Coordinates of C-alpha atoms in Angstrom, one line a residue:
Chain A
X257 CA -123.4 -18.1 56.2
X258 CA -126.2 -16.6 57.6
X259 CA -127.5 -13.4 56.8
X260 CA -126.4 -11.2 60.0
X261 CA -129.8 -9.6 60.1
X262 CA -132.0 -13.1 60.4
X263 CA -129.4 -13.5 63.7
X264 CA -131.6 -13.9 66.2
X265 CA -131.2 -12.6 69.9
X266 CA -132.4 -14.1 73.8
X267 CA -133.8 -12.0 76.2
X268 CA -130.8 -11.9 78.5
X269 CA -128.6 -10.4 75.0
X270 CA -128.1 -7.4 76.5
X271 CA -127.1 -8.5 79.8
X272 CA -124.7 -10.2 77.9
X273 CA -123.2 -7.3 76.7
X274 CA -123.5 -5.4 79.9
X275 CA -121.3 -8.4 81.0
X276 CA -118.6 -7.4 78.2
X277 CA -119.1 -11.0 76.8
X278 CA -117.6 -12.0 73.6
X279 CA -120.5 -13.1 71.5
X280 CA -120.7 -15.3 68.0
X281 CA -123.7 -16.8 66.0
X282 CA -124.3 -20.4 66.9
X283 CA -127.9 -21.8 65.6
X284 CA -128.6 -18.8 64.5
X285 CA -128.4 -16.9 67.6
X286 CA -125.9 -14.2 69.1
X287 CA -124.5 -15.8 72.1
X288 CA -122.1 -15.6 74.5
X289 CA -118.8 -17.8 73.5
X290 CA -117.0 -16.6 77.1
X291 CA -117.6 -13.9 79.5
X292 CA -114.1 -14.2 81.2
X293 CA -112.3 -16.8 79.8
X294 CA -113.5 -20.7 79.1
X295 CA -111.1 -22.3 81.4
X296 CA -112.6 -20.2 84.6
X297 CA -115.7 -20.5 83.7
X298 CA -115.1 -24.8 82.6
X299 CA -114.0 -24.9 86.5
X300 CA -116.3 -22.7 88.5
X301 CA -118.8 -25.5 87.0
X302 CA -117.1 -28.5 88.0
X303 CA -115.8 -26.6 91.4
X304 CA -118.7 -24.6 92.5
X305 CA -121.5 -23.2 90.1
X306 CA -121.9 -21.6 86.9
X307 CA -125.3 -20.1 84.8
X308 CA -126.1 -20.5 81.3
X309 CA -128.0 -18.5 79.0
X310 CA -130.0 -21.4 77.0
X311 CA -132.9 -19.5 75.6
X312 CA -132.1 -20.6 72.6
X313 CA -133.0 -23.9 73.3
X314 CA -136.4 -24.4 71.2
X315 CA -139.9 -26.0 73.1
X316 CA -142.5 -27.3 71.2
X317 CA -145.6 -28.3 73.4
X318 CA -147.6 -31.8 72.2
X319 CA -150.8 -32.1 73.7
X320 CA -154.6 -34.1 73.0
X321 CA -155.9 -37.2 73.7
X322 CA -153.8 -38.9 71.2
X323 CA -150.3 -36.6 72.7
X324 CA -148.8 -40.3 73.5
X325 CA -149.3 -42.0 70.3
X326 CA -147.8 -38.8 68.5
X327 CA -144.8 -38.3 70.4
X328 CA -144.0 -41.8 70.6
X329 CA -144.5 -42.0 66.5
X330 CA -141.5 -39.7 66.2
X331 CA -139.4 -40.3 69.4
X332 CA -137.0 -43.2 69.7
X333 CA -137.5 -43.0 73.6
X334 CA -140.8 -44.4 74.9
X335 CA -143.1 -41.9 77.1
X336 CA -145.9 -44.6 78.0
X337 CA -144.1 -45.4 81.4
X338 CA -142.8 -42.8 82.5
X339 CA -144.9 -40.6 85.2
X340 CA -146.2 -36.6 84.7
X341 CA -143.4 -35.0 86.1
X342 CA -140.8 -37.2 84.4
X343 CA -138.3 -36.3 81.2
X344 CA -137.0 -38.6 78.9
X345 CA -133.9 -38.4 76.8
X346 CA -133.9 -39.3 72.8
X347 CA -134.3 -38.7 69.2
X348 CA -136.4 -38.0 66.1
X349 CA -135.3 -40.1 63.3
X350 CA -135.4 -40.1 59.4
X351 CA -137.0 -42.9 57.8
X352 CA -133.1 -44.0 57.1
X353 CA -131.8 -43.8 60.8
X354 CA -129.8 -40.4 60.5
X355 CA -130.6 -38.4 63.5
X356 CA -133.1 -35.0 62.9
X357 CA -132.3 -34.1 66.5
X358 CA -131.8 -35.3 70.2
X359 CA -134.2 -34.2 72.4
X360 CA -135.2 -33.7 76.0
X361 CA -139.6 -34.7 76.7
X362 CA -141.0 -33.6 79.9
X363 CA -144.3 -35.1 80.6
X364 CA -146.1 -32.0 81.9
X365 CA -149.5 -34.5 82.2
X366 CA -151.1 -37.4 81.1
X367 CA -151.6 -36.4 77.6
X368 CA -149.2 -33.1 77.8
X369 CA -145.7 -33.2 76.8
X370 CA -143.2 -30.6 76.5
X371 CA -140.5 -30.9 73.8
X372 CA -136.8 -29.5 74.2
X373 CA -135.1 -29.0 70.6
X374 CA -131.4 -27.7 69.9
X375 CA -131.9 -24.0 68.4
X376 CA -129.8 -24.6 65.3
X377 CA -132.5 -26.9 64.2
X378 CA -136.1 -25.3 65.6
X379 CA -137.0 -24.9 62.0
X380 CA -136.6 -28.3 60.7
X381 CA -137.8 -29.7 64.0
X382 CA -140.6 -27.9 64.2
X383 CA -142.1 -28.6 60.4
X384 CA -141.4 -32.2 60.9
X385 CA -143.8 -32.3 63.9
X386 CA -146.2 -30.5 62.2
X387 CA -146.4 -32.8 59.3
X388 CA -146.5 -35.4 61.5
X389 CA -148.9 -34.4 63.6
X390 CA -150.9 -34.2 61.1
X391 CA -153.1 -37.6 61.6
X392 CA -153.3 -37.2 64.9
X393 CA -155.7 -35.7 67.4
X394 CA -153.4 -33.2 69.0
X395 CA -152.0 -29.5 69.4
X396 CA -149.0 -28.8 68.6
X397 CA -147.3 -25.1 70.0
X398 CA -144.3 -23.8 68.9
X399 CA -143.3 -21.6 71.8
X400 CA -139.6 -21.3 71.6
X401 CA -140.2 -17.3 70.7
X402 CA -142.0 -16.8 73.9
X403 CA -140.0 -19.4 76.4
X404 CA -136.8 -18.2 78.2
X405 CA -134.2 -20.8 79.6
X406 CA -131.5 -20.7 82.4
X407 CA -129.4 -23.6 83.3
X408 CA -127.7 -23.8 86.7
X409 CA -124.7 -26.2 86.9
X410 CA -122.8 -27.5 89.3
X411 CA -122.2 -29.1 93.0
X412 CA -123.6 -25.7 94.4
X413 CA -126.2 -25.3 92.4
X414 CA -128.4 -26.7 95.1
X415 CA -128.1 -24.4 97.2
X416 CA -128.1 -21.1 94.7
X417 CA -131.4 -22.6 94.0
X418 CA -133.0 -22.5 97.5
X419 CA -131.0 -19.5 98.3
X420 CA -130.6 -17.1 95.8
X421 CA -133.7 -18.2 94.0
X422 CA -135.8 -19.2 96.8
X423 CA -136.6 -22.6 94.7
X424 CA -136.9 -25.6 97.1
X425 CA -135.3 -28.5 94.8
X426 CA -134.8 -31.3 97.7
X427 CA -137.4 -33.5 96.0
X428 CA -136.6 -33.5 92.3
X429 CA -134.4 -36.1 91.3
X430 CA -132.1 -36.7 87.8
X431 CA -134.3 -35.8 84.8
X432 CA -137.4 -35.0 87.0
X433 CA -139.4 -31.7 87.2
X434 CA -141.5 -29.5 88.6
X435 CA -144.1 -26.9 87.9
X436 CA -144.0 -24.0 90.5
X437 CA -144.3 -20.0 91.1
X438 CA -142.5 -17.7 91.0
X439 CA -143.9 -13.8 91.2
X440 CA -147.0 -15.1 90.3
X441 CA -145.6 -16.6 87.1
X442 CA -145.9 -20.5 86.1
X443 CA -141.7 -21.8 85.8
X444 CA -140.6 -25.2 85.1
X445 CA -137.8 -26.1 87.1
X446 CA -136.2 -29.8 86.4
X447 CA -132.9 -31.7 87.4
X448 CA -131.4 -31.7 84.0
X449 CA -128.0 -30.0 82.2
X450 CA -125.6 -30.7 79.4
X451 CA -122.1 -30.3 81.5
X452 CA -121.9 -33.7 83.5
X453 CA -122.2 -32.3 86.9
X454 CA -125.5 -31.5 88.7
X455 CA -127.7 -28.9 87.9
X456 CA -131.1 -27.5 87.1
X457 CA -133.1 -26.2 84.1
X458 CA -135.2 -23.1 84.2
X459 CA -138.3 -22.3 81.8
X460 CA -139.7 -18.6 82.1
X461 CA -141.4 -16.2 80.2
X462 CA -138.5 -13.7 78.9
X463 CA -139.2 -11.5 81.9
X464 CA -138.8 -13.6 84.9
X465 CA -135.4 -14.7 82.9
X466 CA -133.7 -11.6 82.8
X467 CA -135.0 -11.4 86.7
X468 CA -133.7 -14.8 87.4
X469 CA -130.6 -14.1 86.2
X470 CA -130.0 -10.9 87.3
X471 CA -130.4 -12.2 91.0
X472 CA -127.9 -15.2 90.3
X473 CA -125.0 -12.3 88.7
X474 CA -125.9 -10.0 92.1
X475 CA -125.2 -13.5 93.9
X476 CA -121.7 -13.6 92.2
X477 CA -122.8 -17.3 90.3
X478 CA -120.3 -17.4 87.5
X479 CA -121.8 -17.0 83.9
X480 CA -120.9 -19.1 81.8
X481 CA -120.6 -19.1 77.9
X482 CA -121.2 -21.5 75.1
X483 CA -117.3 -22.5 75.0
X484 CA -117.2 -23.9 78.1
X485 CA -120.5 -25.2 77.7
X486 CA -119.1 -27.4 74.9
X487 CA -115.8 -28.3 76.8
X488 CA -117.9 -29.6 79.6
X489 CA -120.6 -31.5 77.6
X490 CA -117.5 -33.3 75.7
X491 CA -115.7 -34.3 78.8
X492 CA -118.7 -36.4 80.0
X493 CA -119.2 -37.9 76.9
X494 CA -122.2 -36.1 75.8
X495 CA -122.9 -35.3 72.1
X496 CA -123.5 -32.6 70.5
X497 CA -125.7 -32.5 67.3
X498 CA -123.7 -31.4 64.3
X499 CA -120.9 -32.9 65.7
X500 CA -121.9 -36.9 67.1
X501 CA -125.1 -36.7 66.0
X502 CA -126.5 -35.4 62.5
X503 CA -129.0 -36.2 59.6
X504 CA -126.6 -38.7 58.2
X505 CA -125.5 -39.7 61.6
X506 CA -127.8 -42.9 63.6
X507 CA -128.1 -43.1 67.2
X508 CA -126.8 -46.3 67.1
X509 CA -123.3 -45.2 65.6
X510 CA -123.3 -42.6 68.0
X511 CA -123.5 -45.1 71.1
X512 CA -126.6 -44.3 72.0
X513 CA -128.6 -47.4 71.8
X514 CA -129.9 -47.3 75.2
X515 CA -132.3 -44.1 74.4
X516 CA -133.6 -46.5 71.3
X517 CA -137.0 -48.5 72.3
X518 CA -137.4 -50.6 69.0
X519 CA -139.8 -53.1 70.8
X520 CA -142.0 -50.3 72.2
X521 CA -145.9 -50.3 70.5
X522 CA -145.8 -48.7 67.5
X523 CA -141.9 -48.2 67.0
X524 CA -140.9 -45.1 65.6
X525 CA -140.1 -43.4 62.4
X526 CA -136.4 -44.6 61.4
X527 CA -136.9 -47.7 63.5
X528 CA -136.4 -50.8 61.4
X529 CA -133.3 -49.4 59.9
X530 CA -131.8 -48.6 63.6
X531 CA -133.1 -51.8 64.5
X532 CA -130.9 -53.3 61.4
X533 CA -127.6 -51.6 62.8
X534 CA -128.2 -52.6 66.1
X535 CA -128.7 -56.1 65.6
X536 CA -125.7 -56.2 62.4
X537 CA -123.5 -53.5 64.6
X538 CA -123.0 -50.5 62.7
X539 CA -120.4 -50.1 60.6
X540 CA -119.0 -46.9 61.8
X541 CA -119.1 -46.0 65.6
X542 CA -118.1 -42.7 67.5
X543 CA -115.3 -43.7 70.1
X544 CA -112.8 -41.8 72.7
X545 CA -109.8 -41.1 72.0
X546 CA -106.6 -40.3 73.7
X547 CA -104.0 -38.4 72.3
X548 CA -100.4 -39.5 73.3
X549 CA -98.6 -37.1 71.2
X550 CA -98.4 -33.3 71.3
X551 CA -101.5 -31.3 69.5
X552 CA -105.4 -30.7 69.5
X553 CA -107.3 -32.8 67.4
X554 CA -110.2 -31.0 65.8
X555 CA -113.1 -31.1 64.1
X556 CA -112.9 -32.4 60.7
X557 CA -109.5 -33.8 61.1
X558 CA -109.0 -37.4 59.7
X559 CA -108.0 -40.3 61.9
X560 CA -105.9 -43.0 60.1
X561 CA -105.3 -46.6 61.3
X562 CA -101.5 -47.2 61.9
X563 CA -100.8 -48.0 58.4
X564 CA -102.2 -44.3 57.2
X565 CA -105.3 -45.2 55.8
X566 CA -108.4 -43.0 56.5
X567 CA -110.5 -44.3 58.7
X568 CA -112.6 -41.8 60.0
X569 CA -112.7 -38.6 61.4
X570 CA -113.0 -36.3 64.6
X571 CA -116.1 -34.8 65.9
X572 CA -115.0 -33.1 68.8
X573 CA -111.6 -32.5 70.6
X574 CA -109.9 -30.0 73.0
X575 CA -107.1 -30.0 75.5
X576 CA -109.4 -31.5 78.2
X577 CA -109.7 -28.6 80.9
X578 CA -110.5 -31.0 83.9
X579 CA -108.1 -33.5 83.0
X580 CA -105.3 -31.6 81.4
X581 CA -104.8 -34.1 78.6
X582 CA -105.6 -34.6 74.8
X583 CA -108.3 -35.9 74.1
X584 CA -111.3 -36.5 71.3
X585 CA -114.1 -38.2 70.1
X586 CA -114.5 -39.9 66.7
X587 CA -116.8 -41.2 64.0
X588 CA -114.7 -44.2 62.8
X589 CA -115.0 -47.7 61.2
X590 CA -116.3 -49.5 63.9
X591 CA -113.5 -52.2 63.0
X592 CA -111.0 -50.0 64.9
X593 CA -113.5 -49.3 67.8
X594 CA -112.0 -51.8 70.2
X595 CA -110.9 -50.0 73.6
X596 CA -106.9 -49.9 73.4
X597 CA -107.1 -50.1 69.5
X598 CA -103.1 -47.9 68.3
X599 CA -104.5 -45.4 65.5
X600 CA -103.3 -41.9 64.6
X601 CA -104.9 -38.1 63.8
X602 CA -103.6 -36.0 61.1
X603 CA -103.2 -32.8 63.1
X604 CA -101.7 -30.7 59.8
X605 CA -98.7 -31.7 58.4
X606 CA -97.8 -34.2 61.3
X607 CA -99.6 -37.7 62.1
X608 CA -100.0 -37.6 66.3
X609 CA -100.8 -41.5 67.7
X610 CA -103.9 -42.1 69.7
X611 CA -105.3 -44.7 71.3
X612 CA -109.1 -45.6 71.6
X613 CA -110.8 -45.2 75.2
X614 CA -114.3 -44.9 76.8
X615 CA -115.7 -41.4 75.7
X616 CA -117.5 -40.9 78.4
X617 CA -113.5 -39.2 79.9
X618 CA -115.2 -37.5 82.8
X619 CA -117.8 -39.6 85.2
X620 CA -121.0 -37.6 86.3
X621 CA -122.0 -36.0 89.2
X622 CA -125.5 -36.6 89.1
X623 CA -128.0 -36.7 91.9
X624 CA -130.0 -40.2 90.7
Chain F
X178 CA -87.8 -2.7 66.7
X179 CA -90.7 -4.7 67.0
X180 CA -92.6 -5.2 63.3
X181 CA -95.9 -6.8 62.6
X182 CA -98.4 -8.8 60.1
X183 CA -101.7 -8.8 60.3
X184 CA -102.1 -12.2 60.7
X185 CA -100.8 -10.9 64.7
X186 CA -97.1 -12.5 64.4
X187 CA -94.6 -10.1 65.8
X188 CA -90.6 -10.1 65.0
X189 CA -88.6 -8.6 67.3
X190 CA -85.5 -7.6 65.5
X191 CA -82.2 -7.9 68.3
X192 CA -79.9 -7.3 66.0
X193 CA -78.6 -7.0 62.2
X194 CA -80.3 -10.2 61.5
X195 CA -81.2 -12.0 64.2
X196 CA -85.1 -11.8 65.5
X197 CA -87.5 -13.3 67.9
X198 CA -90.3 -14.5 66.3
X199 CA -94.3 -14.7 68.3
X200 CA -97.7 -13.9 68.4
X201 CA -98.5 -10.6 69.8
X202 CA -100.3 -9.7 73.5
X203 CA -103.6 -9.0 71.7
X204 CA -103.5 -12.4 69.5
X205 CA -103.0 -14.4 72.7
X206 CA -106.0 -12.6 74.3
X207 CA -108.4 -12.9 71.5
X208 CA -107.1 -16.5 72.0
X209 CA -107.5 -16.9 75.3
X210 CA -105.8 -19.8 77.4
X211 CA -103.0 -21.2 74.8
X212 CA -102.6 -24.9 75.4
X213 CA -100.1 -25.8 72.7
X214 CA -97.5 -24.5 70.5
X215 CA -96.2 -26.3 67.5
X216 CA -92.6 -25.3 66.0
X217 CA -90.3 -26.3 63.5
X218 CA -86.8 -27.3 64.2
X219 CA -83.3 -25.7 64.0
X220 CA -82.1 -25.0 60.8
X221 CA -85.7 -25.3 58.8
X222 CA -86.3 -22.3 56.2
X223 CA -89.4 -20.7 55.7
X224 CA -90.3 -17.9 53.1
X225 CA -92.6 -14.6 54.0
X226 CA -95.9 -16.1 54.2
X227 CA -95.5 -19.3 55.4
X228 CA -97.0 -21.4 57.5
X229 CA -94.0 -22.7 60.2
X230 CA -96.0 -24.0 63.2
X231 CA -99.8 -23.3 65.1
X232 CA -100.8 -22.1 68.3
X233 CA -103.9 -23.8 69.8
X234 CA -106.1 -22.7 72.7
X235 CA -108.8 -24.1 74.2
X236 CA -111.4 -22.7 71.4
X237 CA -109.1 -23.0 68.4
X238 CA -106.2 -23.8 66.3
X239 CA -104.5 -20.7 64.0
X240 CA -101.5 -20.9 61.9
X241 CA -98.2 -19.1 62.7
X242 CA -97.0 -17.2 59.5
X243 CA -93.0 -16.6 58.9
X244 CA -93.0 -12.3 58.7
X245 CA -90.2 -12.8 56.3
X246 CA -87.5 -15.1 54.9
X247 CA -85.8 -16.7 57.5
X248 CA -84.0 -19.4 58.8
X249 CA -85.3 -21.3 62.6
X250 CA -81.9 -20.7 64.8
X251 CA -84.2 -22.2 67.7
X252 CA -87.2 -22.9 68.8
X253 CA -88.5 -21.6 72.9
X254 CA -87.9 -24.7 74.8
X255 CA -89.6 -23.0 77.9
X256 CA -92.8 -21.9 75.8
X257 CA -93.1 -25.3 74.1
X258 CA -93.4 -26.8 77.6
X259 CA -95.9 -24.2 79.4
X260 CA -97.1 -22.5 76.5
X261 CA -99.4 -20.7 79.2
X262 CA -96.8 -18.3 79.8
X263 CA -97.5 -16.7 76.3
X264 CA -100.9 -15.5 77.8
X265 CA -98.5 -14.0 80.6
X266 CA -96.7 -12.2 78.2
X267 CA -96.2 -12.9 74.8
X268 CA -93.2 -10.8 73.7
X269 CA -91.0 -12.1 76.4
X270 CA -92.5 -15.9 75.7
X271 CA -91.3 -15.7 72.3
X272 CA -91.9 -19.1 70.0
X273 CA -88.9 -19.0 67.5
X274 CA -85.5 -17.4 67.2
X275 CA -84.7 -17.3 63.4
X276 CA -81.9 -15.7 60.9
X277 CA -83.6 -12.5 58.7
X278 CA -82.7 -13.6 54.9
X279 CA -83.3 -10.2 53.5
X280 CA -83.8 -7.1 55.9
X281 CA -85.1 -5.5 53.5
X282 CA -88.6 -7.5 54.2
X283 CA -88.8 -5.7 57.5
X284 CA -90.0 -2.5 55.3
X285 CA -92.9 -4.2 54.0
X286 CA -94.3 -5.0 57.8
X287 CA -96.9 -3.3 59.8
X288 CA -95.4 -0.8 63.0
X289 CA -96.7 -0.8 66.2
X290 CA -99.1 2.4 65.4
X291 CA -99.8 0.5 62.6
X292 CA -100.9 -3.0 64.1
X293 CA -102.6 -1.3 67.2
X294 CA -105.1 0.4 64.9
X295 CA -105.4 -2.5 62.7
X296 CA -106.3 -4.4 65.8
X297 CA -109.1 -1.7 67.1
X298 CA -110.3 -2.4 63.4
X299 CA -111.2 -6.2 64.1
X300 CA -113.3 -5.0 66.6

């Protein structure tokens, strides 16, 4: 466990508490886990709108004449084609394929890239960039310390941004950006989230975050917690790193081969051997599953194959809030992957049959 | 009388040896929205201690610990089926109904001054 000390706080911690939230460490912060309760909070995102504190989130700027080269040396994405004002979705790699983190780029400009890390992993991130940086001609600056993050989800979020914010947000489409003002202060304002639904990102200084969000609470926008953060993220299908994605965990297994550019100049550190699984099929693969017995399937609980033999194991599962069923995703042998495929979950002393599905439960409602 | 563990189990003693078995109003808020509740059949015995069935909410699964010897008379049909209401209210949405082995067990569990301060403790 971590040492309560190290725990790190955001700038909005004690509007947190001001909000009576119910806080617990995740990546080393003290965050809200629910402010009301997650199922309220779940639906005033799908529904209507809800705020999230994400300062946590870690940024790491990349920039010099040789910014592309660098980025694209330890990113499994390529950022040659896509335009300034343009974010990319994808991962750093070991040399083995295991995922060090997923990762959102913006392109900020032609040789200026802006890199969105998961806060349980800043450290390790951050020295791995460094060290490869190294032979490059570029800067690298950690500013995760100084960098304050709001995310606005849902179909209102829209309008909360023109209205409440005064952040005209007609032209940005899916995983664009822009730079712009606001009380004289340089935000970066992009058409991104983690909850399926649309939304918008928010990068401030620490000031104009507590401002920001301040404005959206005297608004009456919903504030969301972490819970419902990760009951939303899992109903579209998104992964989470630590639980579909980790060090000994590939891309590939995870389904996420389309953010992989092994042809692109250069490749990328961990590219032959995710290159390898791609073109063999890996031999484990996270799938959807949907439980048609009574019980929650958790983390860490084993899935079996109808005879009872281990074949895997859960990575995420809840009573899904949206579509009031059972349901969970899985790292298993990718033998038993098939859509339709009869296994079953060990939920304590009981086995509880499931059958594989799509884990993407929950289609998107994003503005392409 | 209503007894306690600290694990937040009540029993709710309705006569010489006959109880109502739950989780108590503050468990079920520190759990927030319960989804599912998991419960033995009739006639299963279960010493002091033991695990005999979970309650799961949206955020997470706990354990449900037998305050004492006892013997499941029935489980709550109702609750099994909208185990919501035990956010509602917990000691009418009671999960089991069970047979007290030995009374005498009831001596060794928390009261309500008891458990209430226990609980301002967790805090």
């Amino acid at each position: 466990m971590e040492n309560p000390h190290n725990i790190k706080k955001t700038c909005l911690n004690d509007q947190h508490r001001l909000l009576g939230a119910k806080m617990v460490e995740f990546g080393g912060f003290d965050m809200p886990i629910e402010y009301s309760d997650i199922v309220s909070e779940h639906n005033a995102v799908r529904t209507s709108a809800g705020v999230f504190d994400v300062s946590h989130m870690g940024e790491v700027r990349v920039s010099g004449p040789q910014a592309i080269e660098m980025v694209n040396h330890i990113f499994t994405n390529d950022v040659t084609p896509i335009a300034n004002g343009q974010i990319v979705y994808g991962m750093m790699l070991h040399p083995d394929g295991g995922t060090i983190d997923d990762l959102l780029v913006y392109r900020l400009a032609d040789h200026d890239f802006l890199l969105v890390i998961n806060a349980a992993n800043i450290d390790k991130d951050v020295a791995h960039i460094l060290s490869q940086a190294k032979p490059y001609n570029v800067s690298v600056e950690h500013l995760s310390d100084s960098c304050g993050e709001l995310a606005l989800q849902g179909p209102d979020s829209p309008r909360i941004m023109k209205d409440v914010l005064s952040l005209d947000v007609d032209d940005l489409t899916f995983y664009t950006f822009k730079i712009t003002h606001l009380d004289g202060q340089q935000v970066i304002v992009s058409r991104t989230g983690y909850t399926g639904e649309d939304g918008f990102e928010i990068y401030a200084s620490h000031e104009l975050t507590v401002k920001l969000w301040q404005q959206l609470m005297a608004a009456g926008v919903t504030p969301c917690g972490l819970g419902c953060r990760d009951t939303l993220r899992f109903e579209a299908g998104l992964p989470l790193y630590g639980d579909e994605l980790t060090d000994t965990i590939s891309p590939v297994e995870a389904g996420l081969s389309m953010f992989l550019k092994p042809d692109k100049e250069g490749g990328f550190i961990g590219r032959d051997a995710v290159a390898t699984q791609k073109a063999n099929g890996p031999k484990r693969r996270v799938v959807g599953l949907e439980l048609q017995g009574p019980g929650i399937a958790r983390h860490g609980y084993q899935v079996l194959d109808d005879q009872g033999m281990t074949i895997g194991e859960i990575t995420t599962g809840y009573h899904s809030i949206t579509l009031d069923k059972s349901i969970a995703m899985a790292l298993i042998d990718s033998r038993y992957a098939a859509q339709g495929t009869q296994l079953l979950i060990q939920i304590r002393r009981r086995t509880v049959p499931a059958i594989v599905v799509k884990k993407r439960f929950y289609t998107p409602n994003y503005k392409k | 009388m209503i007894k306690y563990l600290p694990t937040h189990e009540y029993i709710n003693v309705v006569d010489n040896d006959t109880a109502l078995v739950g989780v108590s109003a503050y468990a079920a808020r520190q759990l927030g929205n319960v989804v599912y509740v998991e419960a033995p059949e009739a006639d299963e015995e279960f010493s002091a201690g033991e695990a005999f069935g979970a309650i799961e909410s949206v955020k997470a699964a706990s354990d449900l610990f037998a305050p004492l010897d006892m013997v499941i008379i029935e489980a709550n049909d109702q609750v099994l089926d909208n185990s919501r209401l035990i956010n509602e209210d917990a000691l009418a949405n009671w999960i089991v109904k069970v047979k007290i082995l030995d009374p005498s067990q009831l001596d060794s569990l928390m009261d309500q001054d008891t458990y209430d301060a226990h609980c301002a403790a967790e805090h």
